[in-house]
Coordinates of C-alpha atoms in Angstrom, one line a residue:
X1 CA 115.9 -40.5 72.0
X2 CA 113.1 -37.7 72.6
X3 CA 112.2 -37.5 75.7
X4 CA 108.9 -37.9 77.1
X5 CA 106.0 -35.7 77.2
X6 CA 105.0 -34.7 80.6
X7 CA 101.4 -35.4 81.7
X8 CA 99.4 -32.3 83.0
X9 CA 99.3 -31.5 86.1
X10 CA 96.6 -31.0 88.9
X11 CA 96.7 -27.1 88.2
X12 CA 96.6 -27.4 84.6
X13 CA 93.6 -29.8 84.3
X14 CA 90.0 -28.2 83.4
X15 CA 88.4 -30.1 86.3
X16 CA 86.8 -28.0 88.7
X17 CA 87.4 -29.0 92.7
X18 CA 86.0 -27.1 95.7
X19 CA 89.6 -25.5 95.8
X20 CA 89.3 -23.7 92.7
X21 CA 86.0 -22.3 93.4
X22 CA 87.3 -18.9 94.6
X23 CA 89.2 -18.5 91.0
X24 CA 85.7 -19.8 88.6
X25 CA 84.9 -15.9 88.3
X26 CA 85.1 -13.3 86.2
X27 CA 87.7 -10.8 86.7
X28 CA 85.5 -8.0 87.4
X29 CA 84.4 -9.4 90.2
X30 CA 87.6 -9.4 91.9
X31 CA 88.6 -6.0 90.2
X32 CA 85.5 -4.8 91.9
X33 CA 85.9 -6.3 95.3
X34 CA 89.3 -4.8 95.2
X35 CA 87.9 -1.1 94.9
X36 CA 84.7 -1.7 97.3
X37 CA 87.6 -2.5 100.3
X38 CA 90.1 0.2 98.8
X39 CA 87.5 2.5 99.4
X40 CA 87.0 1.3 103.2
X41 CA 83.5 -0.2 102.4
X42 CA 84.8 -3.8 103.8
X43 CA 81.5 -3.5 106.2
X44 CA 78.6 -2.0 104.2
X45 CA 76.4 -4.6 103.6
X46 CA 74.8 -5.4 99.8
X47 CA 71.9 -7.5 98.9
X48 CA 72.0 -9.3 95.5
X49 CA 69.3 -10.8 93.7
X50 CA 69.2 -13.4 90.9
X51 CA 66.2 -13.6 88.7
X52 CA 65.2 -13.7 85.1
X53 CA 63.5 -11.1 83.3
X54 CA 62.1 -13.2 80.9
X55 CA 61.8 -16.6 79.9
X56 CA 63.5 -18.8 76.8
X57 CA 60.6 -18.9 74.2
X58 CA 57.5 -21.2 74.8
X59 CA 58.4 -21.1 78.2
X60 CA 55.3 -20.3 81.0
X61 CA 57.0 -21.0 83.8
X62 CA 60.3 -22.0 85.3
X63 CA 61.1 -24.5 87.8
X64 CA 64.0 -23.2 90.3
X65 CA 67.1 -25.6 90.3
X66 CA 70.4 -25.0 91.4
X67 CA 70.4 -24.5 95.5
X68 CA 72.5 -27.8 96.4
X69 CA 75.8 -26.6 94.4
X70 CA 75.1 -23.0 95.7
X71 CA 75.4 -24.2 99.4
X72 CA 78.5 -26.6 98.2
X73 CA 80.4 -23.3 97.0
X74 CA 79.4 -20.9 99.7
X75 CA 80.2 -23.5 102.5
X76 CA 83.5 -24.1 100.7
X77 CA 84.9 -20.8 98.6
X78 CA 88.4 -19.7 99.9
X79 CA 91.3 -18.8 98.6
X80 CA 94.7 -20.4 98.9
X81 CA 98.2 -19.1 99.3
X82 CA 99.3 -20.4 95.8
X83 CA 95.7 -18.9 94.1
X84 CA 96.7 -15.5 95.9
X85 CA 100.7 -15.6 94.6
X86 CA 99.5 -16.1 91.1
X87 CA 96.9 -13.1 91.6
X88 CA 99.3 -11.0 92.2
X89 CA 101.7 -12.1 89.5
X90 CA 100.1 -11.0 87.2
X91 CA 100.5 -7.6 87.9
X92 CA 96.7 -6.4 88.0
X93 CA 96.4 -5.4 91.3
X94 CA 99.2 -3.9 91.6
X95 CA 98.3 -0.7 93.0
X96 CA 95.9 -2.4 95.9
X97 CA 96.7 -2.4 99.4
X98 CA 98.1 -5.1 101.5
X99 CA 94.4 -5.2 103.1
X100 CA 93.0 -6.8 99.9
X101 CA 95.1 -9.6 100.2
X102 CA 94.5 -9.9 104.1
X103 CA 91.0 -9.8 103.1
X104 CA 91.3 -12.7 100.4
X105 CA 93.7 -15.0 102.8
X106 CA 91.1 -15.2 105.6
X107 CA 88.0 -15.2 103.0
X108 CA 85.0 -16.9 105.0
X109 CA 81.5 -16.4 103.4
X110 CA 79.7 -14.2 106.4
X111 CA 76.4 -12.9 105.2
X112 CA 72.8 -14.9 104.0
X113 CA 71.6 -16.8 101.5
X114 CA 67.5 -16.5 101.0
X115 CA 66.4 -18.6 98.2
X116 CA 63.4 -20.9 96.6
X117 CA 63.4 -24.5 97.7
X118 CA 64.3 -26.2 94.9
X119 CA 61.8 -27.8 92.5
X120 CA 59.5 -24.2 93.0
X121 CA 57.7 -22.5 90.2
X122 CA 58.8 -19.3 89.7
X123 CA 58.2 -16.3 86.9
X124 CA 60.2 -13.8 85.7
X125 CA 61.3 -10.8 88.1
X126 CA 61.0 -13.2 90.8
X127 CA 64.2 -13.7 92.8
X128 CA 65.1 -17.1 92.5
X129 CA 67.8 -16.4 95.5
X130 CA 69.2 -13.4 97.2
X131 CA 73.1 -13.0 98.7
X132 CA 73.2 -10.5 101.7
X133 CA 76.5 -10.0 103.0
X134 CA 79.6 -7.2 103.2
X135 CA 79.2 -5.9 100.1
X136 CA 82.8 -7.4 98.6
X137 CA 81.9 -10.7 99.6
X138 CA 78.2 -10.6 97.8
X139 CA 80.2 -9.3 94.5
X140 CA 82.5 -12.0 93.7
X141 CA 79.8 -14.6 94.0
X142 CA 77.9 -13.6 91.4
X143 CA 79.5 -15.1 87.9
X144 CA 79.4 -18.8 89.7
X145 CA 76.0 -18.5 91.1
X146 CA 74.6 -17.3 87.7
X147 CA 76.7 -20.7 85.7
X148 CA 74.7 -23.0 88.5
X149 CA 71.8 -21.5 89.3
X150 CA 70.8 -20.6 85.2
X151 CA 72.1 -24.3 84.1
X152 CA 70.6 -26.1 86.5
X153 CA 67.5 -24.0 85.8
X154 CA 67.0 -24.3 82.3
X155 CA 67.3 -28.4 82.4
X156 CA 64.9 -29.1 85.6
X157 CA 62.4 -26.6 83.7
X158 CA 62.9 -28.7 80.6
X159 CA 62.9 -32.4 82.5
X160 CA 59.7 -30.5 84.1
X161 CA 57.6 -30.3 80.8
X162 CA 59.0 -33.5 79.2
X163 CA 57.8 -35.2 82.7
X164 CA 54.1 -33.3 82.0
X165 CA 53.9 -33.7 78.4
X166 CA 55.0 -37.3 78.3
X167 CA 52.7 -37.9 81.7
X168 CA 53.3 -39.4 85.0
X169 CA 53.3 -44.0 83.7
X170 CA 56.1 -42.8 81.2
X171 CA 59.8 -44.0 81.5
X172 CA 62.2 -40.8 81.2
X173 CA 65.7 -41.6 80.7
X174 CA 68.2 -39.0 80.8
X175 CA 70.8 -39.5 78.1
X176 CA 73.0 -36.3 77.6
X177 CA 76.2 -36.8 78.6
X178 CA 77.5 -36.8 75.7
X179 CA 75.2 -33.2 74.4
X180 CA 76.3 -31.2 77.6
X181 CA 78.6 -28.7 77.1
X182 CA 80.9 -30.1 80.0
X183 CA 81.7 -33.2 81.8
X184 CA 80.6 -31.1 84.8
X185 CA 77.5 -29.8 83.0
X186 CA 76.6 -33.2 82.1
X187 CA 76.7 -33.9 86.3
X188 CA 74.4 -31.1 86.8
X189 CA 71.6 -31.8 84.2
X190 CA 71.8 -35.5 85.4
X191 CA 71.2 -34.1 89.3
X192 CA 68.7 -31.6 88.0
X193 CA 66.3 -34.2 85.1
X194 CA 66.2 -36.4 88.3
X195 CA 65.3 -33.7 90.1
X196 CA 62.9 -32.4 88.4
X197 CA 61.0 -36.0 87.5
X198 CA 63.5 -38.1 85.4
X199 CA 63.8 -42.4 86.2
X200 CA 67.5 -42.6 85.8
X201 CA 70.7 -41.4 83.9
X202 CA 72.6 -43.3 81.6
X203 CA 75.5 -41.3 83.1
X204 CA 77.4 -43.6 85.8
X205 CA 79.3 -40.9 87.9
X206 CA 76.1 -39.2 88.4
X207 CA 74.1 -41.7 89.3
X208 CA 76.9 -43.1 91.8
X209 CA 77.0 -39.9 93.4
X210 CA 73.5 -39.1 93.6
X211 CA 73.0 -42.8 95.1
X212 CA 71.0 -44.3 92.1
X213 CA 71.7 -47.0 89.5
X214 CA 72.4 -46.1 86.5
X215 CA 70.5 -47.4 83.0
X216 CA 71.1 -47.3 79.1
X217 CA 70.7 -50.0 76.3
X218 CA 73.4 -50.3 73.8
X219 CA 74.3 -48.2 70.8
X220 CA 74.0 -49.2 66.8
X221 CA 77.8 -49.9 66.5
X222 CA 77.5 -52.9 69.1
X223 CA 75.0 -54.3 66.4
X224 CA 77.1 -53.6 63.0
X225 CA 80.7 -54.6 64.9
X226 CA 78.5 -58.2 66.2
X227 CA 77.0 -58.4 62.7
X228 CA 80.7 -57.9 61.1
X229 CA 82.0 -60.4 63.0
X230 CA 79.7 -63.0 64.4
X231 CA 77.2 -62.7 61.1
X232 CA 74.0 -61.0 62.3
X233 CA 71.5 -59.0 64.0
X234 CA 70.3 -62.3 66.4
X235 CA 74.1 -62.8 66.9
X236 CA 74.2 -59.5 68.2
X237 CA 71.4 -59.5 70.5
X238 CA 72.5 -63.5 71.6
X239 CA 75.6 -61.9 72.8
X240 CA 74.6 -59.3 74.8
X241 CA 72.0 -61.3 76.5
X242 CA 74.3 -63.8 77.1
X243 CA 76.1 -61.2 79.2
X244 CA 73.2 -58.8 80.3
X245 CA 69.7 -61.3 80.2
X246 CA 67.1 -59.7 79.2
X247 CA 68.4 -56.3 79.1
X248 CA 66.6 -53.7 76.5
X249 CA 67.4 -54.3 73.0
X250 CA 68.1 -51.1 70.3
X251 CA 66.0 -52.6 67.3
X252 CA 66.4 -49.9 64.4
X253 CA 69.9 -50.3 63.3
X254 CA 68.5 -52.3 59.9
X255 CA 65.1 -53.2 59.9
X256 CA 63.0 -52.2 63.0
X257 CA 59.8 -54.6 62.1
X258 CA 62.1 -57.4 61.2
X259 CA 63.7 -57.2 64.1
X260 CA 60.6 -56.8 66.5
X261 CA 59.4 -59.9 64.8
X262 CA 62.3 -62.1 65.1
X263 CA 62.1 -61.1 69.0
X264 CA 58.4 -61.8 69.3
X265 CA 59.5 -65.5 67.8
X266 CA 62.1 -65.9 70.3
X267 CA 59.7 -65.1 72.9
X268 CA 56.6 -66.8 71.7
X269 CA 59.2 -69.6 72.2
X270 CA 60.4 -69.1 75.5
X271 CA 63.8 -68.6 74.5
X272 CA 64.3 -65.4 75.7
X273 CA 63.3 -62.8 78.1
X274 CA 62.8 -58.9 77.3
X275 CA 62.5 -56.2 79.3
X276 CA 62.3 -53.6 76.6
X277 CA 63.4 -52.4 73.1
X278 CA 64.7 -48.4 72.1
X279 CA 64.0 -47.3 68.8
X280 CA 66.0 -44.3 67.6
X281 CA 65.2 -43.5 64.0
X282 CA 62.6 -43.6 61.5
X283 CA 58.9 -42.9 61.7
X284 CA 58.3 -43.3 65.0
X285 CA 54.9 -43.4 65.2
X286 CA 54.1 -46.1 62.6
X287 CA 57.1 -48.0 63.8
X288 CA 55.8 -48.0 67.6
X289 CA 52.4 -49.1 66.0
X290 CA 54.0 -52.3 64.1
X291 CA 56.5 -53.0 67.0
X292 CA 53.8 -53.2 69.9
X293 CA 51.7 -55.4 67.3
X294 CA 54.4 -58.1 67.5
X295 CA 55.6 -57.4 71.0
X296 CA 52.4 -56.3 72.9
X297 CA 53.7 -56.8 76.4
X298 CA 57.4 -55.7 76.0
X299 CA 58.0 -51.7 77.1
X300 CA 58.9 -49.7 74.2
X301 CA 61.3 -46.4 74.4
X302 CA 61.7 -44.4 72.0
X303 CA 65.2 -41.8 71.7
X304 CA 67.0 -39.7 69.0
X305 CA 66.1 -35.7 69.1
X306 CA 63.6 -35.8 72.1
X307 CA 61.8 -33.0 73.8
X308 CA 59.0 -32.0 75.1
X309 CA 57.5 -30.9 71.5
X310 CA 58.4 -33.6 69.6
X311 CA 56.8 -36.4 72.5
X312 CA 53.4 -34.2 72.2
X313 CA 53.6 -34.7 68.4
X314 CA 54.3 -38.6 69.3
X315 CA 51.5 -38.5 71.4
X316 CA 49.0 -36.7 69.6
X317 CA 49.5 -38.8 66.1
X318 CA 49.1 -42.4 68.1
X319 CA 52.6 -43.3 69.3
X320 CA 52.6 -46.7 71.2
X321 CA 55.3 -45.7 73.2
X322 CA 56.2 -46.5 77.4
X323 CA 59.2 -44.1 77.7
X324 CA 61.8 -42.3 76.1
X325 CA 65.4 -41.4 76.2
X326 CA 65.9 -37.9 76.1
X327 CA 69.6 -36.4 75.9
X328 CA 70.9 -33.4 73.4
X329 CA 67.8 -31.0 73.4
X330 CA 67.5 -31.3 76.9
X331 CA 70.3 -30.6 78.3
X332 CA 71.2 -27.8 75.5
X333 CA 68.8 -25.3 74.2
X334 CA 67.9 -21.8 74.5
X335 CA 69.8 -20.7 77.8
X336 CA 67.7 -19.4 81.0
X337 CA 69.2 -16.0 81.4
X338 CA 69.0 -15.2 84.7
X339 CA 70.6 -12.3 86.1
X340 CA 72.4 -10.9 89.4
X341 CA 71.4 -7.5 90.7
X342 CA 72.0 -5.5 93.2
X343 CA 69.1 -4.3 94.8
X344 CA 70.3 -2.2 98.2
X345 CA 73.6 -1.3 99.7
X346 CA 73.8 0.0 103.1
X347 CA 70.2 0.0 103.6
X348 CA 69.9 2.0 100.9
X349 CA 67.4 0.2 98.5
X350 CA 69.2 0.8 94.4
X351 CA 68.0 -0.3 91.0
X352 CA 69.1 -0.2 87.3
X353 CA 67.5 2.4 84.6
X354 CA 68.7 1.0 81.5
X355 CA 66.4 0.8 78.8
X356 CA 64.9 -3.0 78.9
X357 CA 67.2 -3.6 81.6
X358 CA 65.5 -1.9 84.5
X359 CA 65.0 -3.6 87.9
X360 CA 62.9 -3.4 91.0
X361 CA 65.2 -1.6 94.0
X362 CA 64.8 -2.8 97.5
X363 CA 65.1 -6.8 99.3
X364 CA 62.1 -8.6 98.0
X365 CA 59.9 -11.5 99.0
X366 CA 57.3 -13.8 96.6
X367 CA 54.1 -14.1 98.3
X368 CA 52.1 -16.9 96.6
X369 CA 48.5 -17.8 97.2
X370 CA 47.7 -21.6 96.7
X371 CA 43.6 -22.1 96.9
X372 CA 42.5 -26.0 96.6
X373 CA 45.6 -27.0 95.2
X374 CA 45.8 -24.5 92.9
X375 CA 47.7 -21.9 92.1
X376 CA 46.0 -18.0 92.0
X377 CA 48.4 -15.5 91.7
X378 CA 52.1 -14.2 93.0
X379 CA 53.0 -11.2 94.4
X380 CA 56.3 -10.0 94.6
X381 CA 56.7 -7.4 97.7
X382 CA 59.6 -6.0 100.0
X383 CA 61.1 -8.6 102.5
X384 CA 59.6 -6.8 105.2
X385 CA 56.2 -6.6 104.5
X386 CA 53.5 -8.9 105.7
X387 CA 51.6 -11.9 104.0
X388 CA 48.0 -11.4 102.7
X389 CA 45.4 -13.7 104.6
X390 CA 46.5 -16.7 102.4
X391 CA 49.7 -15.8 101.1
X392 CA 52.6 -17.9 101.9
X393 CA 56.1 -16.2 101.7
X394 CA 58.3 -18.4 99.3
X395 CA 62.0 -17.3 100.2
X396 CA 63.5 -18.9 103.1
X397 CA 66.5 -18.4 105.1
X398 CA 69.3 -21.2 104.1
X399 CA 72.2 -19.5 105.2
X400 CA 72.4 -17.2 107.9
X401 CA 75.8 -15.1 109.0
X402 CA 77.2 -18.1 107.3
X403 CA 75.7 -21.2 109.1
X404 CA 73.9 -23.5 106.9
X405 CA 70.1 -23.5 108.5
X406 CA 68.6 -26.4 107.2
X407 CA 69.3 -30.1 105.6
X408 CA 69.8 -30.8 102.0
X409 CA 66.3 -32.2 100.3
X410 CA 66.6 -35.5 98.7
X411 CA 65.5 -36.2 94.9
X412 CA 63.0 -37.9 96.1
X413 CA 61.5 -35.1 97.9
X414 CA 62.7 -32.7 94.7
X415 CA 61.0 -34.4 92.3
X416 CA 57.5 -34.7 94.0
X417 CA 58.1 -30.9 94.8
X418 CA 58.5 -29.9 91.1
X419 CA 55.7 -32.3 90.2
X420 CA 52.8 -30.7 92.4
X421 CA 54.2 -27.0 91.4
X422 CA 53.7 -28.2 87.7
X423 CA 50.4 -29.3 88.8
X424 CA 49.1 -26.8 90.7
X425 CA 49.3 -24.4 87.2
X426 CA 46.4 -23.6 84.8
X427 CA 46.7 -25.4 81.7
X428 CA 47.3 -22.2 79.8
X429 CA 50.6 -22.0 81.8
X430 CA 51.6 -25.4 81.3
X431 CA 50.9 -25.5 77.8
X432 CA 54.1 -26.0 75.3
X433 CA 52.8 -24.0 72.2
X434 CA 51.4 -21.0 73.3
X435 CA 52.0 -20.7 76.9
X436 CA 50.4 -18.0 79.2
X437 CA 53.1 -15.9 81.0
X438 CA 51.7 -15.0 84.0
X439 CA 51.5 -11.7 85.4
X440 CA 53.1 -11.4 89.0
X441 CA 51.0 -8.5 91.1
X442 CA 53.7 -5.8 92.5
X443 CA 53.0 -4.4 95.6
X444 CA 51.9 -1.0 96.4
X445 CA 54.6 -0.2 98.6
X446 CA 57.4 -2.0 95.7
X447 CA 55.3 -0.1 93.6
X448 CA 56.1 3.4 95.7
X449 CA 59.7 2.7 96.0
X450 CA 60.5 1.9 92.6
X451 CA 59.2 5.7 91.7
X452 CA 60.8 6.8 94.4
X453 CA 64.4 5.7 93.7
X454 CA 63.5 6.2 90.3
X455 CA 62.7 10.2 90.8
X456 CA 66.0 10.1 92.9
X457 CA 68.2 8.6 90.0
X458 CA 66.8 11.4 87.7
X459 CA 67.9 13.9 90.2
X460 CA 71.6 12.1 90.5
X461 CA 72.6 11.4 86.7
X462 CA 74.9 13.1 85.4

């Protein structure tokens, strides 16, 4: 008799918990750390900056996302006994000292974290967050801030323009667990849609943890298993309003009018009560049209390839429609490349030369200048220079020598955040076709340091 297969174990599962944060890296990062405290540099001090150079295509604007799982890893990174053992196992680092590993054992992030509020428009070369902290710490932070920060990014951006195209009476469901390209992902575009504007997730484990209640109809094989085995369509929809009255109804698996029309009978008979049906396929327009003739007071979602273009196109051609489910194109896509840069070391400010790849050198700060409610321009400057008579500095301390500064915001408080930035843009900005990428104003003395460092570099190359 064979004997039987053992289950995985805790270290063998893909599921990320805070205890494996200090392993989710990329080697380099540790390869590097290694050298920066081989070469006695434990103390020096480097600044990071995370920022996109540019945006994914039709995109004026980004919404920053990403802060609350930030916080959650740098409160919690450290590495354990067992993480360091296999580390050295595999043979790598064999030829670093003992004081790596002394370094690693009592790892406790020490230095700041400066970063956006969450739900704030930013543009590119604007840093979304900076790390400053001994320089070996700041380094191995960088591949898990850039998976959180430029995930979380890309979907509250996206559940931003669906939430502006679709306007502020619509019903936006957030349906892509199934699209994201992890069960964790799919935990972060949840946290990040509802951020950013959404009314609910379909997915349960988000919505427990974020402390709402989660929403979703049914799909089309609950209709054709009911209709293979109780008879029909009304059979199926009896049976799951025998169990969940009233619930939302999905009305296209056969024939949507039919469908809508047997409903309005049940209704026009007092037989039933409806709080909404999803249709998911088919000419949506016309179908919306016919469905709200025979069901004028019953809310009507549409889902199935949802985004921000395709509810404009809705829109714009006469769609009768009160919401919409919205799940694979938002929470996959072109990806929001942000990036990680080191921008001083030692108070020395540093910046990259490469062609199309070059960076401003020095700590920055956004100024931004908000007149009547409306936006007017950024400016991006060094952290140490003043605001302009109405300029407002945008980066704020959240982590300072290690200690968190400030509460977590709520969604509540996100997604009304994220609304008014959204609203305080010119429509050029905000438009989905041909957006307006706004230029941000440097500052003189950015201006004078970039040529500065620049003229060094040329001097220093080899």
């Amino acid at each position: 008799m064979a004997s039987p297969i053992a289950p995985l174990t805790d270290e063998q599962r893909l599921t990320v918990r805070p205890e494996d944060y200090s392993l989710l890296t990329d080697l380099y990062q540790l390869t590097m750390s290694a050298c920066y405290l081989g070469e006695g540099l434990e103390t020096e001090r480097g600044s990071f900056e995370l920022f996109a150079r540019k945006f994914p295509p039709g995109f004026g604007y980004a919404i920053a996302f990403g802060l609350e799982t930030a916080i959650d890893y740098l409160e919690n990174l450290h590495f354990t006994r067992s993480q360091l053992q296999e580390l050295r196992e595999t043979g790598i680092f064999s030829q670093t000292g003992d004081r790596f590993w002394e370094f690693l054992a009592n790892f406790r992030f020490e230095g700041d974290l400066w970063a956006l509020p969450e739900g704030t428009m930013v543009f590119p070369h604007e840093p979304i967050l900076r790390i400053e902290a001994p320089l070996w710490q700041a380094q191995l932070l960088e591949s898990y801030l850039l998976n959180v920060v430029n995930y979380q990014t890309l979907i509250g951006t996206r559940a931003a323009r669906i939430r502006d195209v679709a306007g502020d009476r619509a019903l936006l469901l957030e349906f892509g667990t199934r699209r994201a390209f992890s069960p964790q992902a799919s935990l972060y575009a949840a946290r990040a849609a509802l951020a950013a504007g959404f009314d609910s997730t379909s997915n349960v484990l988000a919505a427990f943890k974020l402390g709402r209640k989660p929403t979703g109809t049914m799909a089309h094989s609950f209709i054709q298993a009911l209709v293979a085995m109780e008879g029909s369509e009304a059979n199926a929809f009896t049976a799951f309003h025998h169990h969940f009255p009233g619930a939302p109804l999905l009305i296209d698996t056969f024939d949507t009018v039919a469908a809508a029309r047997y409903l309005a009978n049940r209704l026009e008979g007092d037989e039933i009560e409806l709080h909404g049906v999803r249709i998911d396929s088919g000419d949506i327009v016309a179908l919306s049209q016919e469905v709200r003739s025979h069901l004028p007071d019953v809310p009507i979602l549409a889902s199935g390839d949802m985004d921000e273009w395709e509810i404009a196109r809705l829109l714009a051609e006469g769609a009768t429609l009160d919401g919409y489910g919205i799940g694979t194109k938002l929470v996959s896509g072109e990806p929001f490349n942000g990036v990680y840069k080191l921008v001083e070391v030692d108070g020395i400010p540093v910046m990259k030369k490469s062609s199309g790849k070059s960076t401003y050198p020095g700590r920055k700060q956004i100024f931004r200048r908000i007149e009547e409610g409306q936006w007017k321009g950024d400016r991006l400057g060094l952290a140490d220079e003043s605001p302009e008579p109405g300029e407002e500095p945008l980066l704020q301390p959240i982590i300072v020598n290690g200690d968190r500064q400030q509460p977590l915001d709520s969604l509540e408080t996100l997604s009304k955040r994220t609304r008014d930035n959204v609203m305080q843009l010119p429509g050029d900005v905000r438009d989905i076709h041909q957006p307006h990428v706004p230029d941000v104003q440097i500052s003189p003395a950015l201006t004078q340091l970039r040529d500065r460092v620049s003229q060094h570099l040329n001097q220093s190359s080899v």
